[in-house]
CSV table of C-alpha atoms in Angstrom, one decimal:
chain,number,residue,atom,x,y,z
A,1,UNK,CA,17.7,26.8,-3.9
A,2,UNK,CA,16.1,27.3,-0.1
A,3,UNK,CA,17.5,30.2,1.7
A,4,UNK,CA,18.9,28.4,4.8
A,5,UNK,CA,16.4,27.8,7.7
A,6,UNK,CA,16.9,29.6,10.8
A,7,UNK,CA,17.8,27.3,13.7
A,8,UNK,CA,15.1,25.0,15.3
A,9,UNK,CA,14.5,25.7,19.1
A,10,UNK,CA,13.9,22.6,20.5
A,11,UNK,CA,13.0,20.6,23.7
A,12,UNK,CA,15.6,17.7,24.8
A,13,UNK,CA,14.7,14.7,23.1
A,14,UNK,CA,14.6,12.8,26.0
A,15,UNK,CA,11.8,14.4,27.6
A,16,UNK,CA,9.7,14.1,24.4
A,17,UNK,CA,10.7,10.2,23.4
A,18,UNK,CA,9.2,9.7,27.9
A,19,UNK,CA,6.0,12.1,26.8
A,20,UNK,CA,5.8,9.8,23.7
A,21,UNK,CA,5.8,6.7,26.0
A,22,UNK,CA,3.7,7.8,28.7
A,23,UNK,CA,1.0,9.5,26.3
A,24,UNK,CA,0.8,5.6,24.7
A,25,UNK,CA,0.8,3.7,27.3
A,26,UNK,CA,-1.1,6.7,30.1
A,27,UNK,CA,0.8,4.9,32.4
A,28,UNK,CA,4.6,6.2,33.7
A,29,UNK,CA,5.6,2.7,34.9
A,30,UNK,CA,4.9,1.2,31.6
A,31,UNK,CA,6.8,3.6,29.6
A,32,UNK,CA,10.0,3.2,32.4
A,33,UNK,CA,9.6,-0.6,31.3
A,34,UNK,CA,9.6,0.2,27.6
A,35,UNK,CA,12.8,3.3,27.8
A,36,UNK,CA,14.7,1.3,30.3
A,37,UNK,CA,14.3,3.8,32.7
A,38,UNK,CA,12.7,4.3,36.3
A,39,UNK,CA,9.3,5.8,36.9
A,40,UNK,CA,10.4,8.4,38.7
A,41,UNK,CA,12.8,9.7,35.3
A,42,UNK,CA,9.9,9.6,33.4
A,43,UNK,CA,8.3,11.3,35.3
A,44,UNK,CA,11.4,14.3,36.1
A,45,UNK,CA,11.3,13.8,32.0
A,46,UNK,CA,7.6,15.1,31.6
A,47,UNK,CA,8.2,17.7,34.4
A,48,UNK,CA,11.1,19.7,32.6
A,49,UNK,CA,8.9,19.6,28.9
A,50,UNK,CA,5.8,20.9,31.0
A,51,UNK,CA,8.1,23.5,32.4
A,52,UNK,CA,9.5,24.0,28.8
A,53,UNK,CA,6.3,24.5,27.3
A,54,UNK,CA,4.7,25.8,30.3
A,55,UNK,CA,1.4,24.1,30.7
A,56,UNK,CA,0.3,20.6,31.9
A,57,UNK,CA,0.3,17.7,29.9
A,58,UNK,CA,-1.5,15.1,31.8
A,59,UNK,CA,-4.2,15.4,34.2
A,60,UNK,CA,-3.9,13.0,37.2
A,61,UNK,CA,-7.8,11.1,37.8
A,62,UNK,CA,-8.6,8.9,40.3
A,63,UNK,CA,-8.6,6.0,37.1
A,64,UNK,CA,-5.4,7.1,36.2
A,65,UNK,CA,-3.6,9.7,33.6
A,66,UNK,CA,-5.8,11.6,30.9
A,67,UNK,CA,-4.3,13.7,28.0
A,68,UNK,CA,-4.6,17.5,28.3
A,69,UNK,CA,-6.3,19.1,25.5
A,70,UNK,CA,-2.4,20.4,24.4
A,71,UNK,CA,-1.1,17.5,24.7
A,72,UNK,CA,-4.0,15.4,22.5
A,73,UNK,CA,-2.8,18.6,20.0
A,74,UNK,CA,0.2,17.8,20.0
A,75,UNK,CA,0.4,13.7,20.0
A,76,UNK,CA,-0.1,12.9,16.1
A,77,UNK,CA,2.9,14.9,15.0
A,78,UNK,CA,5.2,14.3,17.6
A,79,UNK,CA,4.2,10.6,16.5
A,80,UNK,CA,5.2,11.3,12.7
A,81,UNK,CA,8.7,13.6,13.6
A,82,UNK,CA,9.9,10.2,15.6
A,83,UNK,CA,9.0,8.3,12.8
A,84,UNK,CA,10.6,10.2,10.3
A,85,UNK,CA,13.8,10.3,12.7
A,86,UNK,CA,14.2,6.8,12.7
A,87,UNK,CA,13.7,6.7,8.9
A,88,UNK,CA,16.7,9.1,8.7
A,89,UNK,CA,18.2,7.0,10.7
A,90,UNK,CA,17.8,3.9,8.5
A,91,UNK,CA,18.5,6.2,5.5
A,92,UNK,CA,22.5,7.3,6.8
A,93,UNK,CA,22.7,3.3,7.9
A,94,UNK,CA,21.6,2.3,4.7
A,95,UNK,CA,24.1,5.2,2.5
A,96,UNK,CA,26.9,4.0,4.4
A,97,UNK,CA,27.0,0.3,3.7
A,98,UNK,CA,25.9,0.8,0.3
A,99,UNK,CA,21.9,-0.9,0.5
A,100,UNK,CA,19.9,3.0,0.0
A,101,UNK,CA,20.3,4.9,-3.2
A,102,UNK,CA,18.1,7.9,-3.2
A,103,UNK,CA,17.2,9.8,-6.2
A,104,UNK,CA,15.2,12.3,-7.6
A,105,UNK,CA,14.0,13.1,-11.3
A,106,UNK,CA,11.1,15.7,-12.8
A,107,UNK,CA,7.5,13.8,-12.4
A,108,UNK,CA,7.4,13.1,-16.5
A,109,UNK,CA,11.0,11.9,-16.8
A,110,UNK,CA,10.8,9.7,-14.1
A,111,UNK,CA,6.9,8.3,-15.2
A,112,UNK,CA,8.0,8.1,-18.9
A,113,UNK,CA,11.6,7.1,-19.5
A,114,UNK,CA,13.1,6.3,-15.7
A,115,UNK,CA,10.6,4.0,-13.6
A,116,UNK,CA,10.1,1.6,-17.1
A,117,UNK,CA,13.9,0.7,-16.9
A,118,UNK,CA,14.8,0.9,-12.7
A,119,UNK,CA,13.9,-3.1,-13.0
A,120,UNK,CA,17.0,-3.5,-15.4
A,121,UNK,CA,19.7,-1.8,-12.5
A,122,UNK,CA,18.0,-3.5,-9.8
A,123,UNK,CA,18.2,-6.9,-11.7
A,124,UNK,CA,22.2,-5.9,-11.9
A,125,UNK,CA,22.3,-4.1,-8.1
A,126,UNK,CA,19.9,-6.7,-6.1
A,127,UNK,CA,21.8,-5.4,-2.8
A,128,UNK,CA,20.3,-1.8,-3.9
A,129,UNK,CA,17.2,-0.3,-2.7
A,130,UNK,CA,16.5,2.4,-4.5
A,131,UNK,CA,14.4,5.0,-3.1
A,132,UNK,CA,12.9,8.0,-6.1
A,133,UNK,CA,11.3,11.0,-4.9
A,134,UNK,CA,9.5,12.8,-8.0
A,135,UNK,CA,8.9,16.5,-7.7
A,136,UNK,CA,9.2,19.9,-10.0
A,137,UNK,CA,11.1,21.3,-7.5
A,138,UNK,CA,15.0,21.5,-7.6
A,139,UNK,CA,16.1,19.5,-4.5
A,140,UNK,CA,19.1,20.8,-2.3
A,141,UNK,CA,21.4,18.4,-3.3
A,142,UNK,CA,24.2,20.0,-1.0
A,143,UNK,CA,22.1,18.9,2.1
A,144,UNK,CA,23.4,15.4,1.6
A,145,UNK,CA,19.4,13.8,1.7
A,146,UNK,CA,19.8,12.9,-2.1
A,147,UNK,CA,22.5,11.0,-3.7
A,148,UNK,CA,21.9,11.4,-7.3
A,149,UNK,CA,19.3,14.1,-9.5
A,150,UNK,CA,18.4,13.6,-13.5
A,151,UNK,CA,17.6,17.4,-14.5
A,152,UNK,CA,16.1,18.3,-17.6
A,153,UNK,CA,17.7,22.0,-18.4
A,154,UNK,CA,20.7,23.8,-19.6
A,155,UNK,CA,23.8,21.4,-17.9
A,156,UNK,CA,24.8,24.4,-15.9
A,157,UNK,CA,25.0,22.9,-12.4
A,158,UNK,CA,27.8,24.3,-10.1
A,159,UNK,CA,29.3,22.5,-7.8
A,160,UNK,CA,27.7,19.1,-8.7
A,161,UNK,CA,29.5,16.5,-10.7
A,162,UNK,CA,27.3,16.8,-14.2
A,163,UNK,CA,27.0,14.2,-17.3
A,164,UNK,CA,25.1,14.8,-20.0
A,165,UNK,CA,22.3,11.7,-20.7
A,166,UNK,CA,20.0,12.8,-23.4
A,167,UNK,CA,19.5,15.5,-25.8
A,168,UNK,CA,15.4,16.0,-26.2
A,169,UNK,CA,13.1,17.2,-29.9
A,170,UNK,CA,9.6,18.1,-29.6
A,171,UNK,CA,7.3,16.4,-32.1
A,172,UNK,CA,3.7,16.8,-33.2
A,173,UNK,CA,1.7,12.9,-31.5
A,174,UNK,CA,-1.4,11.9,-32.0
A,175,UNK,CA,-3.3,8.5,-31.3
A,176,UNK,CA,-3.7,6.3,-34.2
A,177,UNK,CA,-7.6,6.5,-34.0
A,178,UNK,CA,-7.8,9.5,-34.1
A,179,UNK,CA,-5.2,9.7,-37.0
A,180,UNK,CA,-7.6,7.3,-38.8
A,181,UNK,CA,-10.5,9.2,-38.4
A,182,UNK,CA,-9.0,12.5,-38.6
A,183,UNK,CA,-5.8,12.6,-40.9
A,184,UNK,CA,-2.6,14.5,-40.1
A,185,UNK,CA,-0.5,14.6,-43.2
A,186,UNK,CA,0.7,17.9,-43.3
A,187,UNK,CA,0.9,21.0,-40.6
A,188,UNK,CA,-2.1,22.7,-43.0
A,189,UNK,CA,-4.5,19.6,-41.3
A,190,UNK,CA,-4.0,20.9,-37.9
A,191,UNK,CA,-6.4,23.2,-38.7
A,192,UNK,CA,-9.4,20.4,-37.8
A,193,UNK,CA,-7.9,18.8,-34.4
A,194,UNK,CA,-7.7,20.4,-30.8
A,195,UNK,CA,-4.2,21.5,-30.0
A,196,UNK,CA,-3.0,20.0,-26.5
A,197,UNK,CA,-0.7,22.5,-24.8
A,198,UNK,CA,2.5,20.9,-22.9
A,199,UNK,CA,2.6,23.9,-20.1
A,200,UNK,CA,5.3,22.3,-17.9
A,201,UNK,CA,7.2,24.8,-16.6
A,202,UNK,CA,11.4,24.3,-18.0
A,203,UNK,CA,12.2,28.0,-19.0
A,204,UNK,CA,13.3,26.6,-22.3
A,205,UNK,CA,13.4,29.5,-24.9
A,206,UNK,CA,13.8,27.1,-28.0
A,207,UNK,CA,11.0,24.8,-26.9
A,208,UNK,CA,8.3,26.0,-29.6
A,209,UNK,CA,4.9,26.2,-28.5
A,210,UNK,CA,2.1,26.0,-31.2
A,211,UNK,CA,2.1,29.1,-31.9
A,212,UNK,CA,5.7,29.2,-33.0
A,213,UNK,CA,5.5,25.8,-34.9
A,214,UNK,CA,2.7,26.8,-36.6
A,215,UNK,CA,4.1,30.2,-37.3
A,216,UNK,CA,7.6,28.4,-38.4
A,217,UNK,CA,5.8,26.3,-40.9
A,218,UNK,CA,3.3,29.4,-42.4
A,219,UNK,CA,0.3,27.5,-41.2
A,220,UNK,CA,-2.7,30.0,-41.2
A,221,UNK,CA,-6.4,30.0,-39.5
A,222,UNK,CA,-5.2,28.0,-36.9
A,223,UNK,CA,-4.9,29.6,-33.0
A,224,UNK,CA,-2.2,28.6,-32.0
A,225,UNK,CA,-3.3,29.7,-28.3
A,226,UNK,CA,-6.6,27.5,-27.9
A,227,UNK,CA,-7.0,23.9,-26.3
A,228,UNK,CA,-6.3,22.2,-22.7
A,229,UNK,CA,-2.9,22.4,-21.1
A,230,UNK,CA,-1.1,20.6,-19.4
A,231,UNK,CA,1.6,21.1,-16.8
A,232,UNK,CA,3.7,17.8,-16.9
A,233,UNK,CA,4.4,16.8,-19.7
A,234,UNK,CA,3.8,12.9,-19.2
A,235,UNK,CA,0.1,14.6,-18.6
A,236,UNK,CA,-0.2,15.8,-22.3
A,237,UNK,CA,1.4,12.9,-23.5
A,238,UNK,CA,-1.2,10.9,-22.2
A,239,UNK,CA,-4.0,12.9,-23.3
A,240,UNK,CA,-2.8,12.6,-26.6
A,241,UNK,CA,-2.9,8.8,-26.8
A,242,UNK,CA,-6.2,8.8,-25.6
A,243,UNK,CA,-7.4,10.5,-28.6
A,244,UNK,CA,-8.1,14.4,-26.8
A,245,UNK,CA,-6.4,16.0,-29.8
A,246,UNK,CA,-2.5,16.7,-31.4
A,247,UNK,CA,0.4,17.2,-28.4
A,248,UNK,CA,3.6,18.4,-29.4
A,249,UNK,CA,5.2,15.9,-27.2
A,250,UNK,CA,9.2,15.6,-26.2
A,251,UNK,CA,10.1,12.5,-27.9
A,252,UNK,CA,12.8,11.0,-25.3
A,253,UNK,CA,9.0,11.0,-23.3
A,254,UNK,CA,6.8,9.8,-25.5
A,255,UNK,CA,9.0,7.4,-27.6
A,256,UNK,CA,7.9,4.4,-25.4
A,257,UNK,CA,4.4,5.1,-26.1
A,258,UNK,CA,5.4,5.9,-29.9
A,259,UNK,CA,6.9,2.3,-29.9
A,260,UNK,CA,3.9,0.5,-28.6
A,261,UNK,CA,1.7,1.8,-31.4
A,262,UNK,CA,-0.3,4.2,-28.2
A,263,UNK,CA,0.9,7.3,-30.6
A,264,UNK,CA,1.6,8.2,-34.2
A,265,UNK,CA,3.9,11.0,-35.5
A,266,UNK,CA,2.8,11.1,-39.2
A,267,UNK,CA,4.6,14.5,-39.8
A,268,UNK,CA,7.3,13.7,-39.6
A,269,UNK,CA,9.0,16.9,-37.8
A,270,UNK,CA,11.2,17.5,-35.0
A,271,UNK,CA,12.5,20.2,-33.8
A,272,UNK,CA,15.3,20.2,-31.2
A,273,UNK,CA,15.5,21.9,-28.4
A,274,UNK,CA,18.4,23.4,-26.4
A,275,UNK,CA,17.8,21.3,-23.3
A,276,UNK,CA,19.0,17.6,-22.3
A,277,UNK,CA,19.0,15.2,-19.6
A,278,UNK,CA,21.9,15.2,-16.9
A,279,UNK,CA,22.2,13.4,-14.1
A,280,UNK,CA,23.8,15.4,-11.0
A,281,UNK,CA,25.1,14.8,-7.6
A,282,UNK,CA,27.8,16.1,-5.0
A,283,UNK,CA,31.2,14.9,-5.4
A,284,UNK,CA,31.4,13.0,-2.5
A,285,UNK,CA,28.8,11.3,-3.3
A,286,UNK,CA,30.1,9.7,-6.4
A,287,UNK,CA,32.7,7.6,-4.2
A,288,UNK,CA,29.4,5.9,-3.1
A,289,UNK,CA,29.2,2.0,-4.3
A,290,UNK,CA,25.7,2.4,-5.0
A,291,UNK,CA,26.1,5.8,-7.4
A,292,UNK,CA,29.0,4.7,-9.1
A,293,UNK,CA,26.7,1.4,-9.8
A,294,UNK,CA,24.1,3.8,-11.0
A,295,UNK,CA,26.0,6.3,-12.8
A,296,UNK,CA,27.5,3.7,-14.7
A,297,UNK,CA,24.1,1.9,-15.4
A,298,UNK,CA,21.9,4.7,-16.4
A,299,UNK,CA,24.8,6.3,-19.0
A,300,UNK,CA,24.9,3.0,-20.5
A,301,UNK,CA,21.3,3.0,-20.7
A,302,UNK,CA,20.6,7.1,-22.3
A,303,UNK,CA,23.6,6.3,-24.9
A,304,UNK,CA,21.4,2.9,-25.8
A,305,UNK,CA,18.0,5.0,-26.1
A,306,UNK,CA,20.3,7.8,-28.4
A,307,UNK,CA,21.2,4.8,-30.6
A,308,UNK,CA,17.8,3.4,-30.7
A,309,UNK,CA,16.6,7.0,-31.9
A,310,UNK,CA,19.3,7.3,-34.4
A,311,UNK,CA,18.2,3.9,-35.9
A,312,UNK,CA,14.6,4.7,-36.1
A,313,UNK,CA,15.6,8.2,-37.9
A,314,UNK,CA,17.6,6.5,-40.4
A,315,UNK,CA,15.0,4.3,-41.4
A,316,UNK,CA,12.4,6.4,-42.1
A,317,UNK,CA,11.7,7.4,-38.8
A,318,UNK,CA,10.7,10.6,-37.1
């Protein structure tokens, strides 16, 4: 979690929305027409942020205003921080009558398992924009700029509201060519195909690597160290159905991919791991229209894939 961020020292707003105006247009009148303001304001306004910042913005010419050097500088992201105002602005209008429902969810999760099934809630919710930020970082959820979070870790979130979605296995994926050309029908044939390294970074102590599988099942001759990795693990998936070598995949991410015949899991193995899915937000935001809609929608949804799963296993599935 960010340390909090010292306070901003900043010019009034007014004078920089008249400097934004009168840089655009290089004419004062023009941008009194456009602020609903007289010349003569606009030009008090670019007075006090020249004073502020203590050097001239414009340069008065005989064919009329000119940019500074500073003030050329300065243009672009003063252009960009009033357009991301006004998109905060549209984002508090938007929590508070229930359109906006901002989320956020690890790269993979939200690539493999999340984006494939957001059709189905927006199909339920078509008032519902939903807006889905994908990052490793953990986002501040206590700064209010994200209604809801699906974490992969330990549950352990304090002062969120936390339910549990989905429990998570690893298993050993390959692409059915490459199954065909190079068999996989016991740990001991590992010891012909490149090992693909999932190397995201979830401090998961009971997530094996290959070294510890292949150490768990006595498997010799093989290095367990060598082969490309990966730090997503959507990223290793893929490279596995594409034929690059043997992943050890999570299987709530590469089940879709399992289903459409992209990958093959002929050993049979699995081996759970100690970390789940939960989704996660503030308290207050759970009196929110839009999460309770989601909440609802995406439990409904993990306890579906967990049955799916179940069903698979007990037919002679993974």
């Amino acid at each position: 979690m960010e340390r909090d961020a010292p306070r901003r020292r900043l010019p009034p707003l007014n004078a920089l929305r008249a400097f934004e105006a009168a840089a655009r247009h290089l004419n004062f009148s023009r941008a009194a027409d456009e602020l609903s303001v007289t010349p003569g304001a606009v030009s008090q306004q670019i007075q006090n942020l020249e004073d502020y910042v203590g050097a001239a913005l414009f340069k008065r010419t005989p064919k009329g205003l000119l940019l500074t050097d500073a003030a050329q500088t300065a243009l672009p992201a003063l252009r960009e921080a009033f357009d991301r105002l006004a998109e905060a602005a549209s984002m508090l209008t938007a929590a508070v009558d229930g359109r906006r429902l901002t989320l956020t969810a690890a790269p993979s999760f939200a690539a493999k398992w999340l984006v494939p099934r957001l059709g189905k809630f927006e199909e339920l919710n078509p008032q519902v924009d939903v807006w889905l930020s994908a990052g490793l970082e953990l986002v501040d959820l206590t700064a209010g700029e994200v209604d809801v979070a699906i974490r992969y870790g330990a549950g352990r979130y304090p002062g969120l509201e936390v339910r549990r979605l989905i429990g998570e296995t690893v298993v050993p994926v390959l692409s059915p060519e490459l199954h065909a050309n190079n068999p996989l029908n016991s740990p001991a044939d590992l010891l012909g195909h490149i090992l693909l390294h999932d190397g995201s970074p979830e401090p998961d102590d009971s997530c094996p690597d290959w070294t510890m599988w292949l150490a768990a099942r006595g498997v010799k001759g093989v290095d367990g160290t060598r082969g490309p990795r990966f730090n997503q693990s959507s990223m290793v998936i893929e490279a596995a159905a594409n034929g690059r070598g043997v992943a050890l995949a999570k299987r709530t991410l590469a089940q879709a991919d399992l289903d459409a015949g992209r990958l093959v899991s002929p050993l049979q193995i699995s081996t759970a791991v100690d970390f789940a899915y939960y989704v996660v937000h503030p308290k207050a935001k759970g009196r929110l229209p839009q999460v309770k809609a989601f909440i609802n929608w995406i439990t409904a949804e993990a306890e579906a894939h967990e049955l799916a799963l179940q069903a698979l296993d007990n037919g002679a599935g993974i």
